Short mmCIF file of C-alpha atoms in Angstrom, two decimals:
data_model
loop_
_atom_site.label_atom_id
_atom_site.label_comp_id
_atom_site.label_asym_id
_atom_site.label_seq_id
_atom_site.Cartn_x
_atom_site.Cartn_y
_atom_site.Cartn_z
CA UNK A 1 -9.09 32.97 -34.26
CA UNK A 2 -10.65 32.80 -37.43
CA UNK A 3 -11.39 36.52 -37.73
CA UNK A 4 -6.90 36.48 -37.42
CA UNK A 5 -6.80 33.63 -40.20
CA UNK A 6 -8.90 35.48 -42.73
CA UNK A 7 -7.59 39.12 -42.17
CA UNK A 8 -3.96 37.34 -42.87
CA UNK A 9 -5.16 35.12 -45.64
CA UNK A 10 -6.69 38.66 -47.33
CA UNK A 11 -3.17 40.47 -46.66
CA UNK A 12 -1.34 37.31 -48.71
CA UNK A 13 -3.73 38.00 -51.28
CA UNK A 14 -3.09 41.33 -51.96
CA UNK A 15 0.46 40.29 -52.05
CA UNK A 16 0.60 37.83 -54.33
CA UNK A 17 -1.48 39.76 -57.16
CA UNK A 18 1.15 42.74 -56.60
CA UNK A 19 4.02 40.52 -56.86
CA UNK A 20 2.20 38.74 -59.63
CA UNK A 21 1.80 42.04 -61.75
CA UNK A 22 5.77 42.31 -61.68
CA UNK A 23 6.94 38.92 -62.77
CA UNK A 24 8.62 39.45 -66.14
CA UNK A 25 9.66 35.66 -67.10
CA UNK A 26 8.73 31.81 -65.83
CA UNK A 27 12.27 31.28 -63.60
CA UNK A 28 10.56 34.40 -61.75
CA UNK A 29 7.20 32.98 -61.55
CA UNK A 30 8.57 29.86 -60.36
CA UNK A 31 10.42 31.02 -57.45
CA UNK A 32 7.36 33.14 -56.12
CA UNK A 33 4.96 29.62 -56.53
CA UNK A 34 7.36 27.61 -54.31
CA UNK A 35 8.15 30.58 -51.59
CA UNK A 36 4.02 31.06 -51.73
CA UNK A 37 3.38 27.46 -51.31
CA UNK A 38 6.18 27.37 -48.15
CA UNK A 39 3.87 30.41 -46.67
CA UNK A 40 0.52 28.19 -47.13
CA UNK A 41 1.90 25.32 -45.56
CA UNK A 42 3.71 27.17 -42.38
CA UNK A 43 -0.21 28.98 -42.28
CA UNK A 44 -2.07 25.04 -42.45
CA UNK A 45 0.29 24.39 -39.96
CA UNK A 46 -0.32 27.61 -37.93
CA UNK A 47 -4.71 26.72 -38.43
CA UNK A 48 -3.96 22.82 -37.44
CA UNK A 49 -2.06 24.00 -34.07
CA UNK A 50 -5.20 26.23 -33.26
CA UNK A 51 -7.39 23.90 -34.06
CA UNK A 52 -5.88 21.46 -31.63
CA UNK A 53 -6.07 24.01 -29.10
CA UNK A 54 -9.45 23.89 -29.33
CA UNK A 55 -9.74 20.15 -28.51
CA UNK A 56 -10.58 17.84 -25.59
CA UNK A 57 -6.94 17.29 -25.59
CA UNK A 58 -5.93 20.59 -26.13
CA UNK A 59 -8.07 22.02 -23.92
CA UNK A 60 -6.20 20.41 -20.99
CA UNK A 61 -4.21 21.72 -18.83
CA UNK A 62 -0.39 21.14 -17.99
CA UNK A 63 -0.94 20.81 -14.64
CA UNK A 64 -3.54 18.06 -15.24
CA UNK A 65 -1.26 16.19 -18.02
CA UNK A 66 1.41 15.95 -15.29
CA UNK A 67 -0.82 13.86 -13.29
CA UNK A 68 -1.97 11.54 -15.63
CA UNK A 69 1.95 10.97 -16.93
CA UNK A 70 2.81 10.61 -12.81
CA UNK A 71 -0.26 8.06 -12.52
CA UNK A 72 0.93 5.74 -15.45
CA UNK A 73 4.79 5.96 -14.40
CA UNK A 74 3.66 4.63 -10.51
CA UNK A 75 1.95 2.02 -12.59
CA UNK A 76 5.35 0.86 -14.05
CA UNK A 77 7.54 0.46 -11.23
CA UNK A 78 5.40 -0.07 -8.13
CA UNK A 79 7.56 -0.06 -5.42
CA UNK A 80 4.95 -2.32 -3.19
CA UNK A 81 6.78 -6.00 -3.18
CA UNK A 82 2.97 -7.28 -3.83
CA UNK A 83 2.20 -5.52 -7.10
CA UNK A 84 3.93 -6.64 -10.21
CA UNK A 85 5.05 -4.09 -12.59
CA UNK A 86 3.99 -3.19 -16.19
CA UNK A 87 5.97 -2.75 -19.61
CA UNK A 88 7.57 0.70 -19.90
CA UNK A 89 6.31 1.14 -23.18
CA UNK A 90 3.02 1.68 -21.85
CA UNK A 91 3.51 5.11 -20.54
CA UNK A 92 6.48 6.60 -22.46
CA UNK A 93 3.92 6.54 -26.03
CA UNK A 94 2.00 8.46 -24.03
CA UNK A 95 3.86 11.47 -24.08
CA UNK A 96 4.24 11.33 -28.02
CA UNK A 97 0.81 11.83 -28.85
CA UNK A 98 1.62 15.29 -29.91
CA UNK A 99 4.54 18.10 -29.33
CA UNK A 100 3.21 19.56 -26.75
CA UNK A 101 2.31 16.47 -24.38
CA UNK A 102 6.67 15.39 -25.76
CA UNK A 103 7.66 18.79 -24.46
CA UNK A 104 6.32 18.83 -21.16
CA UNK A 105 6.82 14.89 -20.77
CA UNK A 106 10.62 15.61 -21.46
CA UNK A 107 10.36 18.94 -18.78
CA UNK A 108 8.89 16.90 -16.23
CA UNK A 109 11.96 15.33 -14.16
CA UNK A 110 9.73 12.98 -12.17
CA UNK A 111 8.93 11.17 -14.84
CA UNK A 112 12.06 10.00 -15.06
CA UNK A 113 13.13 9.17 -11.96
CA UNK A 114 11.78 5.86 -11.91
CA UNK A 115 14.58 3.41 -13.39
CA UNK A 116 15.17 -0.41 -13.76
CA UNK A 117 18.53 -1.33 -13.53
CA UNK A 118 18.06 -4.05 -15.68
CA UNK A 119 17.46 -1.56 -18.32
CA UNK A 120 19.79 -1.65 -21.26
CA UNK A 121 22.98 1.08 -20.13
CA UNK A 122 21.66 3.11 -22.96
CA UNK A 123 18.22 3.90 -21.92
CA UNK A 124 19.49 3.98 -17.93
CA UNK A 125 21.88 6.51 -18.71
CA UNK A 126 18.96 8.41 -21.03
CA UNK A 127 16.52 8.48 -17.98
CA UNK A 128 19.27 9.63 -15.46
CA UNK A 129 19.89 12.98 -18.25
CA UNK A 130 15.93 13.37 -18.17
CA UNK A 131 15.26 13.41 -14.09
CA UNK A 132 17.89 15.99 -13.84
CA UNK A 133 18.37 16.58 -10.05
CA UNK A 134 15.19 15.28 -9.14
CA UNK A 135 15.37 12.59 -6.42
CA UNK A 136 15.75 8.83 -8.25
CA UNK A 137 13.73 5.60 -7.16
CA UNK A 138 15.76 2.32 -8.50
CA UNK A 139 14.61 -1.38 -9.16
CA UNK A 140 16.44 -4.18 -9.45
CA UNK A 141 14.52 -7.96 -10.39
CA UNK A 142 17.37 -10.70 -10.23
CA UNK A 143 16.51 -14.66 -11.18
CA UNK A 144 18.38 -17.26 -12.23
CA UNK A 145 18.07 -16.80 -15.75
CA UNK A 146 19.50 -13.09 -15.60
CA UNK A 147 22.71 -13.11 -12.96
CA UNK A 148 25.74 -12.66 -15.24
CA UNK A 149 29.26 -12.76 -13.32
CA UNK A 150 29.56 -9.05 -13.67
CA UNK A 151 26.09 -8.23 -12.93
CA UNK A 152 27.21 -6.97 -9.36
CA UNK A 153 29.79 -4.76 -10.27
CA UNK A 154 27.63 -3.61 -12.67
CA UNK A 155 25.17 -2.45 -10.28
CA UNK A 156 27.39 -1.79 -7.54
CA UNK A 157 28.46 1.01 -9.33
CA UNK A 158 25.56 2.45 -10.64
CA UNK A 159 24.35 2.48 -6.54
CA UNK A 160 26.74 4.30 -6.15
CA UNK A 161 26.22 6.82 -9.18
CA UNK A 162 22.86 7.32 -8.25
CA UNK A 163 23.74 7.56 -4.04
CA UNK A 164 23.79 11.71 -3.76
CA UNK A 165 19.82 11.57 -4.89
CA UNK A 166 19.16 7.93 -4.52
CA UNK A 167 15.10 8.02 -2.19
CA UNK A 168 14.01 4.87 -3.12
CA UNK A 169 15.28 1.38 -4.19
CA UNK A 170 13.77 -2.13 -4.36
CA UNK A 171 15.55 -5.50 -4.82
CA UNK A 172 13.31 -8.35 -5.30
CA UNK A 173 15.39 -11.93 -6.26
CA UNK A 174 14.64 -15.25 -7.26
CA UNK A 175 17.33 -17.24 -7.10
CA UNK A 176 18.89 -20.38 -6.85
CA UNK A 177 21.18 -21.50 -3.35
CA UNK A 178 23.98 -21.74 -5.43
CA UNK A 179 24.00 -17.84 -6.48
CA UNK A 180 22.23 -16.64 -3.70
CA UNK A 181 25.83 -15.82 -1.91
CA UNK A 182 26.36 -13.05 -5.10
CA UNK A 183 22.83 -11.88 -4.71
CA UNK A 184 23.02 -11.13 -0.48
CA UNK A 185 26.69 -9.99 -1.17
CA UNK A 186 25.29 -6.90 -3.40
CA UNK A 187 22.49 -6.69 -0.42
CA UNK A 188 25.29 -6.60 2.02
CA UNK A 189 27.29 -3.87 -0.54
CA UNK A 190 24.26 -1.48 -0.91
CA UNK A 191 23.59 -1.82 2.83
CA UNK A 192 27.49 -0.49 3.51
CA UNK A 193 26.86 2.40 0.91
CA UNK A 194 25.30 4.39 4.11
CA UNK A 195 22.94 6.18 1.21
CA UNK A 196 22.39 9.81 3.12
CA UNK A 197 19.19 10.43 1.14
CA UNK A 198 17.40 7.12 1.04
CA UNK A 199 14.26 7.34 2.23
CA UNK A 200 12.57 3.71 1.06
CA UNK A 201 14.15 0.43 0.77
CA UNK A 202 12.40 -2.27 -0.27
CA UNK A 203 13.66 -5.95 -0.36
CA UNK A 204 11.79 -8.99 -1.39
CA UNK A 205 13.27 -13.07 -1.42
CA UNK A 206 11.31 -16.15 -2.71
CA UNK A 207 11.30 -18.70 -2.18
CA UNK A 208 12.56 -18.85 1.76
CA UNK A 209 14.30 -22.42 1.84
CA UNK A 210 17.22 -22.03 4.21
CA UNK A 211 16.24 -19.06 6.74
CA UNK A 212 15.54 -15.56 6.24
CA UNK A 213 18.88 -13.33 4.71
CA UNK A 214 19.90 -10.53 7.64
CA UNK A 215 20.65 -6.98 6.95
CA UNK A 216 23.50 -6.17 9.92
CA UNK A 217 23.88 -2.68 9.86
CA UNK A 218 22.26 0.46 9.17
CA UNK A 219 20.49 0.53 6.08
CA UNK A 220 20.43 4.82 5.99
CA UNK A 221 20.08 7.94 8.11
CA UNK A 222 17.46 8.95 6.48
CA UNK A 223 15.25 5.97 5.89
CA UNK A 224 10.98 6.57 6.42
CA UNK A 225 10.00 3.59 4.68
CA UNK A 226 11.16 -0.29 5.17
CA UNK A 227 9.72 -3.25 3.77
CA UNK A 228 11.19 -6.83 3.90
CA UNK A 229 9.90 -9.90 2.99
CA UNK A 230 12.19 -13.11 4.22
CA UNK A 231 15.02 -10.75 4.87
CA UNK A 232 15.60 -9.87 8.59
CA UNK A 233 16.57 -6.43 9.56
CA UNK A 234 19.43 -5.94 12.62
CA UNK A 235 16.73 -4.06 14.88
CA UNK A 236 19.58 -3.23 17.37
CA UNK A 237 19.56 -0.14 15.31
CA UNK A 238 17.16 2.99 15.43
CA UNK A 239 16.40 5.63 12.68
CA UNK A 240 15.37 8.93 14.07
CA UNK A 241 12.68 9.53 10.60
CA UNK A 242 10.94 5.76 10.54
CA UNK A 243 7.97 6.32 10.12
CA UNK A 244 6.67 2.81 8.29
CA UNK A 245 7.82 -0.72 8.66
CA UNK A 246 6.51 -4.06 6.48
CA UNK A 247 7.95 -7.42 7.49
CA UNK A 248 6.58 -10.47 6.10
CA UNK A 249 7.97 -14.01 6.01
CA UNK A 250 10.06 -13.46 9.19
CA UNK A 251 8.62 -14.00 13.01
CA UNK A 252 10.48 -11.80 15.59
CA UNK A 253 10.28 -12.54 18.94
CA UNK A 254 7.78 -10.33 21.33
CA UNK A 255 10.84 -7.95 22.82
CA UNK A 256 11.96 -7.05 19.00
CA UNK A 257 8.73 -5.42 18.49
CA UNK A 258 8.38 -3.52 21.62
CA UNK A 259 11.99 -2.57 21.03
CA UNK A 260 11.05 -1.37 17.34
CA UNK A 261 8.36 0.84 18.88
CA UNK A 262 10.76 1.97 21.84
CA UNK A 263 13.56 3.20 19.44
CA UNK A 264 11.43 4.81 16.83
CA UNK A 265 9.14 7.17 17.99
CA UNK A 266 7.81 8.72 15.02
CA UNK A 267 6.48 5.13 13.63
CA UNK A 268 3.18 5.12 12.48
CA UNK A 269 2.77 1.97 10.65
CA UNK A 270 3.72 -1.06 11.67
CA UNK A 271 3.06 -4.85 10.53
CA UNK A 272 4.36 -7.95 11.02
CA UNK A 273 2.73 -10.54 8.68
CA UNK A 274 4.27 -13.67 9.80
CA UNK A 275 3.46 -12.94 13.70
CA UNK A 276 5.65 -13.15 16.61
CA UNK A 277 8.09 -15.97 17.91
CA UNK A 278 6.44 -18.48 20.53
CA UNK A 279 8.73 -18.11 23.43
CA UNK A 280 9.01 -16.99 27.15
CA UNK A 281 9.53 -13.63 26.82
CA UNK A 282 8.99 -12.88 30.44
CA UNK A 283 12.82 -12.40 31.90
CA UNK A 284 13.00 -9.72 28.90
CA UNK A 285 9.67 -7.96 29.72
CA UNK A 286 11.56 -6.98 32.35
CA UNK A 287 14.19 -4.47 31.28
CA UNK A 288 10.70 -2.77 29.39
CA UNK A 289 9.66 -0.18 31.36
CA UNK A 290 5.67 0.89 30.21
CA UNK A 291 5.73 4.01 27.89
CA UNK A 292 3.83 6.11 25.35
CA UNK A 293 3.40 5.86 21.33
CA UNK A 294 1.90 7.59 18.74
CA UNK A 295 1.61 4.87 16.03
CA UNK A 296 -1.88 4.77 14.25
CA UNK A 297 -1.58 0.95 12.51
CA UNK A 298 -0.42 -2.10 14.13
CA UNK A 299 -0.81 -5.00 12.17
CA UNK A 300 0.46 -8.33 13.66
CA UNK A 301 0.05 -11.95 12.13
CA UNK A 302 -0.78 -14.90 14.13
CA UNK A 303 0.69 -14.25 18.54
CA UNK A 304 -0.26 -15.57 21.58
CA UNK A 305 -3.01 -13.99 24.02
CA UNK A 306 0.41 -13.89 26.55
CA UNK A 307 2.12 -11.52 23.87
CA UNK A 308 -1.38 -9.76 23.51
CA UNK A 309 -1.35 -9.04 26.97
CA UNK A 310 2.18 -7.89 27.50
CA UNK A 311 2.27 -5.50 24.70
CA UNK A 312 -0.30 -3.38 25.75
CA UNK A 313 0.65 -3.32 29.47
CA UNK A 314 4.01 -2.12 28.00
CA UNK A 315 2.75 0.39 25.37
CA UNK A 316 0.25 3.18 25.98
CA UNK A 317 -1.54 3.58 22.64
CA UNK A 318 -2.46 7.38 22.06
CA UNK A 319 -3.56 7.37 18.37
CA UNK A 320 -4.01 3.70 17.38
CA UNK A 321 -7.05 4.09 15.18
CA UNK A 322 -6.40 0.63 12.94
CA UNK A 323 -5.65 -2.95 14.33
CA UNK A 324 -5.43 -5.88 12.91
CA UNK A 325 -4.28 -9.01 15.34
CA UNK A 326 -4.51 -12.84 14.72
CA UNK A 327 -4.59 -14.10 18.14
CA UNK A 328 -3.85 -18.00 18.80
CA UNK A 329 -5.96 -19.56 21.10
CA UNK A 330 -4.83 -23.36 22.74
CA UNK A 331 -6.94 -23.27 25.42
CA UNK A 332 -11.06 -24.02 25.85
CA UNK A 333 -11.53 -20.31 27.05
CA UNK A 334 -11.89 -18.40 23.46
CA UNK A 335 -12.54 -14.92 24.33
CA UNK A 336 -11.43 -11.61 23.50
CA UNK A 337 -8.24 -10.23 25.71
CA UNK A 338 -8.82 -7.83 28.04
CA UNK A 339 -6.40 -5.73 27.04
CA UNK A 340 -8.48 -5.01 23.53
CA UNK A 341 -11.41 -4.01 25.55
CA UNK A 342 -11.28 -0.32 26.10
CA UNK A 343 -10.67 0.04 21.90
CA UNK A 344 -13.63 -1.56 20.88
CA UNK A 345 -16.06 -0.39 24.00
CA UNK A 346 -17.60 2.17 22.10
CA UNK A 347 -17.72 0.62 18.53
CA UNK A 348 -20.79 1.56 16.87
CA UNK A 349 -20.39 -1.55 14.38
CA UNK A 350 -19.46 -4.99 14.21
CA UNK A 351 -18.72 -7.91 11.94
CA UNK A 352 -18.89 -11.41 13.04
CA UNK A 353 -17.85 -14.41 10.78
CA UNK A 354 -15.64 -17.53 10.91
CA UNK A 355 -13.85 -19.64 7.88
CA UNK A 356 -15.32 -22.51 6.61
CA UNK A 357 -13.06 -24.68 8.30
CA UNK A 358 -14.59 -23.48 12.01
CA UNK A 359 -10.46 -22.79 12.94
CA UNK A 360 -10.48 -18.64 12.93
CA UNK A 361 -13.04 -16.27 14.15
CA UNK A 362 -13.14 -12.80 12.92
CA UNK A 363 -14.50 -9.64 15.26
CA UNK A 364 -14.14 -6.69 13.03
CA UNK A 365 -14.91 -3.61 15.33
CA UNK A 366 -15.52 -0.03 14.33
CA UNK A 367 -15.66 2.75 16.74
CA UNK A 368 -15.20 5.69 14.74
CA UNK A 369 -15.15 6.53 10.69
CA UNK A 370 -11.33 6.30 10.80
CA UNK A 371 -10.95 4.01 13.32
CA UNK A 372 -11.33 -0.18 13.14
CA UNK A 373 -9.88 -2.60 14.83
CA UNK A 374 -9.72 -6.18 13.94
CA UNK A 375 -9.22 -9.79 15.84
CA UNK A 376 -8.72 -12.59 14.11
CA UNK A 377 -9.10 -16.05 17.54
CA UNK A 378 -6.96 -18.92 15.67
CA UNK A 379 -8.44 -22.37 17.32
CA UNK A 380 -5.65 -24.92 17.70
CA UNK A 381 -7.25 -28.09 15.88
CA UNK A 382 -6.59 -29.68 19.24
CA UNK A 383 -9.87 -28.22 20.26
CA UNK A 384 -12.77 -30.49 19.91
CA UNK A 385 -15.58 -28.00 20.16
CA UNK A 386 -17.95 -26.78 17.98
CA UNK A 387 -18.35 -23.34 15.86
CA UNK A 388 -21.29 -22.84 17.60
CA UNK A 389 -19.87 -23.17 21.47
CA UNK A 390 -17.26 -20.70 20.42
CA UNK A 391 -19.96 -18.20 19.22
CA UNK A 392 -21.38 -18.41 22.48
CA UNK A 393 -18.48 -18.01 24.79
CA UNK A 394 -17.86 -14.71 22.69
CA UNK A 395 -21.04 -13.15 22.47
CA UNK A 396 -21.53 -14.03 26.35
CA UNK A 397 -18.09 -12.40 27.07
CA UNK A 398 -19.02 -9.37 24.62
CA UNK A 399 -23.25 -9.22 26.54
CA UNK A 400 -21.36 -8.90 29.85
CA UNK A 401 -18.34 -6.02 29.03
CA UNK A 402 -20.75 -3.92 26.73
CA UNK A 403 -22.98 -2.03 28.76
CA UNK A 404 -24.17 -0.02 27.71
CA UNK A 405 -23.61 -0.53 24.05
CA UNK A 406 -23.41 1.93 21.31
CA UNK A 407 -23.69 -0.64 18.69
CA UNK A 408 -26.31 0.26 15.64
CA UNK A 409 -24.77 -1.46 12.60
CA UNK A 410 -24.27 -5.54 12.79
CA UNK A 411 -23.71 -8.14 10.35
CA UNK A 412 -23.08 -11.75 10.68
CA UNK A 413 -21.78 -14.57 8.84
CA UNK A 414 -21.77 -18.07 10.11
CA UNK A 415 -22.70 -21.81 9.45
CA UNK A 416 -24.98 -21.94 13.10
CA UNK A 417 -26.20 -19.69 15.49
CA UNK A 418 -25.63 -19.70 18.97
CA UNK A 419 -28.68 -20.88 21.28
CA UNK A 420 -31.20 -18.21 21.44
CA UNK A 421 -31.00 -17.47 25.41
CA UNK A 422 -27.75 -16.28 24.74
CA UNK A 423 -28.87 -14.00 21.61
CA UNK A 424 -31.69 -13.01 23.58
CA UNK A 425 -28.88 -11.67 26.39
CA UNK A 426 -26.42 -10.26 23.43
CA UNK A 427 -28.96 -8.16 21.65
CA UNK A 428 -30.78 -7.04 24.53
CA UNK A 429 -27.57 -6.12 26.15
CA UNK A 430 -25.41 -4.90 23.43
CA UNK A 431 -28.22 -3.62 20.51
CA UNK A 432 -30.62 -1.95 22.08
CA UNK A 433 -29.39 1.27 19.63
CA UNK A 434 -29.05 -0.84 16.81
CA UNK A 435 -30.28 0.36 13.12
CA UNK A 436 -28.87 -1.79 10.52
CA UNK A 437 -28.68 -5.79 10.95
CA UNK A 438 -27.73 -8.34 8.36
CA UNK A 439 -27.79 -12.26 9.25
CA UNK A 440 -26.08 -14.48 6.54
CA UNK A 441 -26.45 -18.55 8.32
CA UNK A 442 -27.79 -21.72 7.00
CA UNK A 443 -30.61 -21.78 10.01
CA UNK A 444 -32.27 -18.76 11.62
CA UNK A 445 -34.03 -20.92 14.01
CA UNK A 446 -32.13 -19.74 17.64
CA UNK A 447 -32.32 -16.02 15.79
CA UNK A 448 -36.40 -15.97 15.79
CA UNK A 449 -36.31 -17.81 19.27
CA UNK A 450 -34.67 -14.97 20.89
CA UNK A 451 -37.03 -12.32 18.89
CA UNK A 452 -39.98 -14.73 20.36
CA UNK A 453 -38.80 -14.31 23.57
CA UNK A 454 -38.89 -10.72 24.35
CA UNK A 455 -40.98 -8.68 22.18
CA UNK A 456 -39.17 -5.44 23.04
CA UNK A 457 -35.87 -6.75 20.96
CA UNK A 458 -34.25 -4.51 18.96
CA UNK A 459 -36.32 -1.31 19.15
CA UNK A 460 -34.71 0.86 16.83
CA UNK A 461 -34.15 -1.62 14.49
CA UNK A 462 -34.74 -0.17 10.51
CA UNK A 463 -33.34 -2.62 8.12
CA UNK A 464 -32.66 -6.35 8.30
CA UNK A 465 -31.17 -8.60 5.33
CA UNK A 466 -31.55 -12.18 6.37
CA UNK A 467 -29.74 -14.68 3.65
CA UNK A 468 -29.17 -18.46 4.29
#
């Protein structure tokens, strides 16, 4: 480059003394200075671009740009109900840091598909020029302090603007009783828009004061993606794409969630974060006939052992390689359902730990890199027994179903050990391959017991982190 610079800078030398050997009078001279300075300036200009080429910034590529501007705009409108979203400014200075990051910001039609409908009209109307046919993802944030009169015509009709590429949209509202009816009417109005092209719908109430808002009809054709929290969908309905459903806030009864598993076939992810109804579900078990599914996550908040137990006599799991269950126990016998056995048989680690409280247990099994399953035993307070008689019936129930075991990672975390015959039992039984064990507890005393009484413990053991 700077061979080019200085062969042109020697060619507008030889110019200028030729053209400066002809000029006869001042107004001359005068007009060749300013068109000589104009050529100097467009060459600093050409030198500076070059220069910037040459950069850190410069140097990298469009294709890498792109992500970075696709990173910060999923920062701004985060379409998980969980995750509050940043300023817009924070991303759109980005692309102004020089003309050629502008030009390919402007280019780039994703970048501008992500919109806020409570965006001045001005700067909606901008962003919808800018994403040119590229699919659109809306969000709409209502409270009580921004809920004009006309605010639901208003975005009534851009809805239905947007509809012929509308993927995405999330409503999340705030509101008081006395304007919620305004609020579930534009739910119930977006709802009857039968979007063809909607893919993700996300809609989020708080507080929950007077039972969960229902959606009654299809929400779209085409939806993969559904996420409610204290809204209840009409599950009467299936969608042939589903592939992911979030529901928090709202317990459905036991047949609702076999149902949701019967109708959609191609879910893969399903969770339930307020649980399942307690009821006597056993007249509709009936019309459930056992059958196959493919889903890979099932998370479910707090059931009973009874729904536990029905769900997986119903349902053949083929690729479940993450659960998560919170399983309430109101009886004496704490143990691990049956039904759970044959996932965590071969684990090859395992977490054991409780609250502080003594009320939940956690079992955190891992039988593959990819694959974990967790149970969470919920202990009615109506059980007077201790932490440590839990621990026991557990690890006795876990000493007697794992054999052999294929354990060699396992960590604990708990306020007292069980007594040391039954550690003895549970390690010789269920760690004689183990590698790896860490022992957080405020007394070791039953732990060194059971290493005292049978010196052939733990064989292959290699590390051990013991913390009180």
């Amino acid at each position: 480059m700077e061979q080019r610079v200085m062969e042109t800078l020697d060619l507008l030398g030889q110019q200028v003394q030729e053209q400066i050997s002809e000029v006869s009078d001042v107004d001359e001279a005068s007009q060749l200075l300013e068109r000589l300075q104009i050529g100097a300036t467009k060459i600093q200009t050409k030198i500076l671009n070059e220069e910037n080429l040459l950069t850190p910034i410069g140097k990298l590529p469009n294709e890498m740009l792109l992500k970075v501007f696709e990173h910060c705009v999923e920062g701004v409108l985060n379409t998980d109900y969980r995750e509050r979203r940043a300023s817009l400014h924070l991303w759109t200075a980005i692309i102004h840091t020089c003309a050629r990051w502008r030009l390919l910001g402007f280019q780039h039609r994703a970048l501008w598909s992500e919109i806020d409908l409570t965006w001045p009209r001005q700067t909606i109307d901008r962003f919808l020029v800018l994403s040119g046919e590229h699919p659109l993802n809306l969000f709409l944030t209502l409270d009580s302090e921004r809920l004009p009169r006309y605010a639901r015509r208003v975005y009534l009709s851009l809805l239905e603007q947007c509809a012929p590429r509308l993927s995405g949209f999330s409503i999340s509202y705030n509101v008081r009783s006395g304007i919620m009816w305004g609020v579930e009417k534009l739910l119930d109005d977006f709802v009857s828009l039968k979007l063809p092209v909607l893919q993700r719908f996300v809609a989020t109430r708080e507080p929950m004061s007077q039972g969960p808002t229902i959606i009654s009809c299809v929400i779209s054709p085409a939806l993969k993606v559904l996420v409610l929290r204290a809204i209840e969908p009409n599950l009467e309905f299936s969608y042939g794409g589903l592939t992911a459903v979030y529901i928090d806030e709202v317990e459905l009864g036991r047949q609702d969630l076999l149902a949701l598993l019967e109708e959609n076939e191609s879910l893969r992810t399903l969770e339930l974060g307020a649980g399942l109804l307690q009821c006597d579900d056993s007249l509709v078990d009936e019309y459930f006939q056992p059958f196959q599914h493919n889903i890979s996550t099932l998370r479910v908040g707090p059931l009973r052992v009874q729904d536990v137990v029905a769900i997986f006599d119903e349902v053949d799991f083929q690729n479940l390689s993450e659960l998560a269950l919170e399983i309430r126990e109101e009886n004496q016998a704490l143990q691990l359902p049956a039904a759970l056995r044959p996932f965590v048989h071969e684990s090859f680690s395992l977490k054991l730990s409780e609250d502080s409280l003594g009320r939940s247990y956690h079992l955190a099994f891992q039988s593959h890199p990819y694959r974990t399953y967790q149970i969470t035993l919920i202990v009615s307070p109506s059980l007077d027994r201790s932490a440590r008689s839990f621990w026991e019936a557990i690890l006795s129930q876990l000493a007697l179903s794992w054999s052999p075991s294929q354990l060699t990672t396992l960590e604990i975390n708990m306020s007292g050990l069980p007594d040391g015959e039954i550690w003895a039992l549970f390690l010789r039984t269920c760690c004689s391959k183990l590698r790896h064990l860490s022992l957080f507890t405020a007394d070791t005393t039953q732990f060194l017991n059971a290493l005292t009484t049978d010196v052939g413990l733990l064989p292959n053991l290699e590390t051990l982190d013991l913390e009180r």
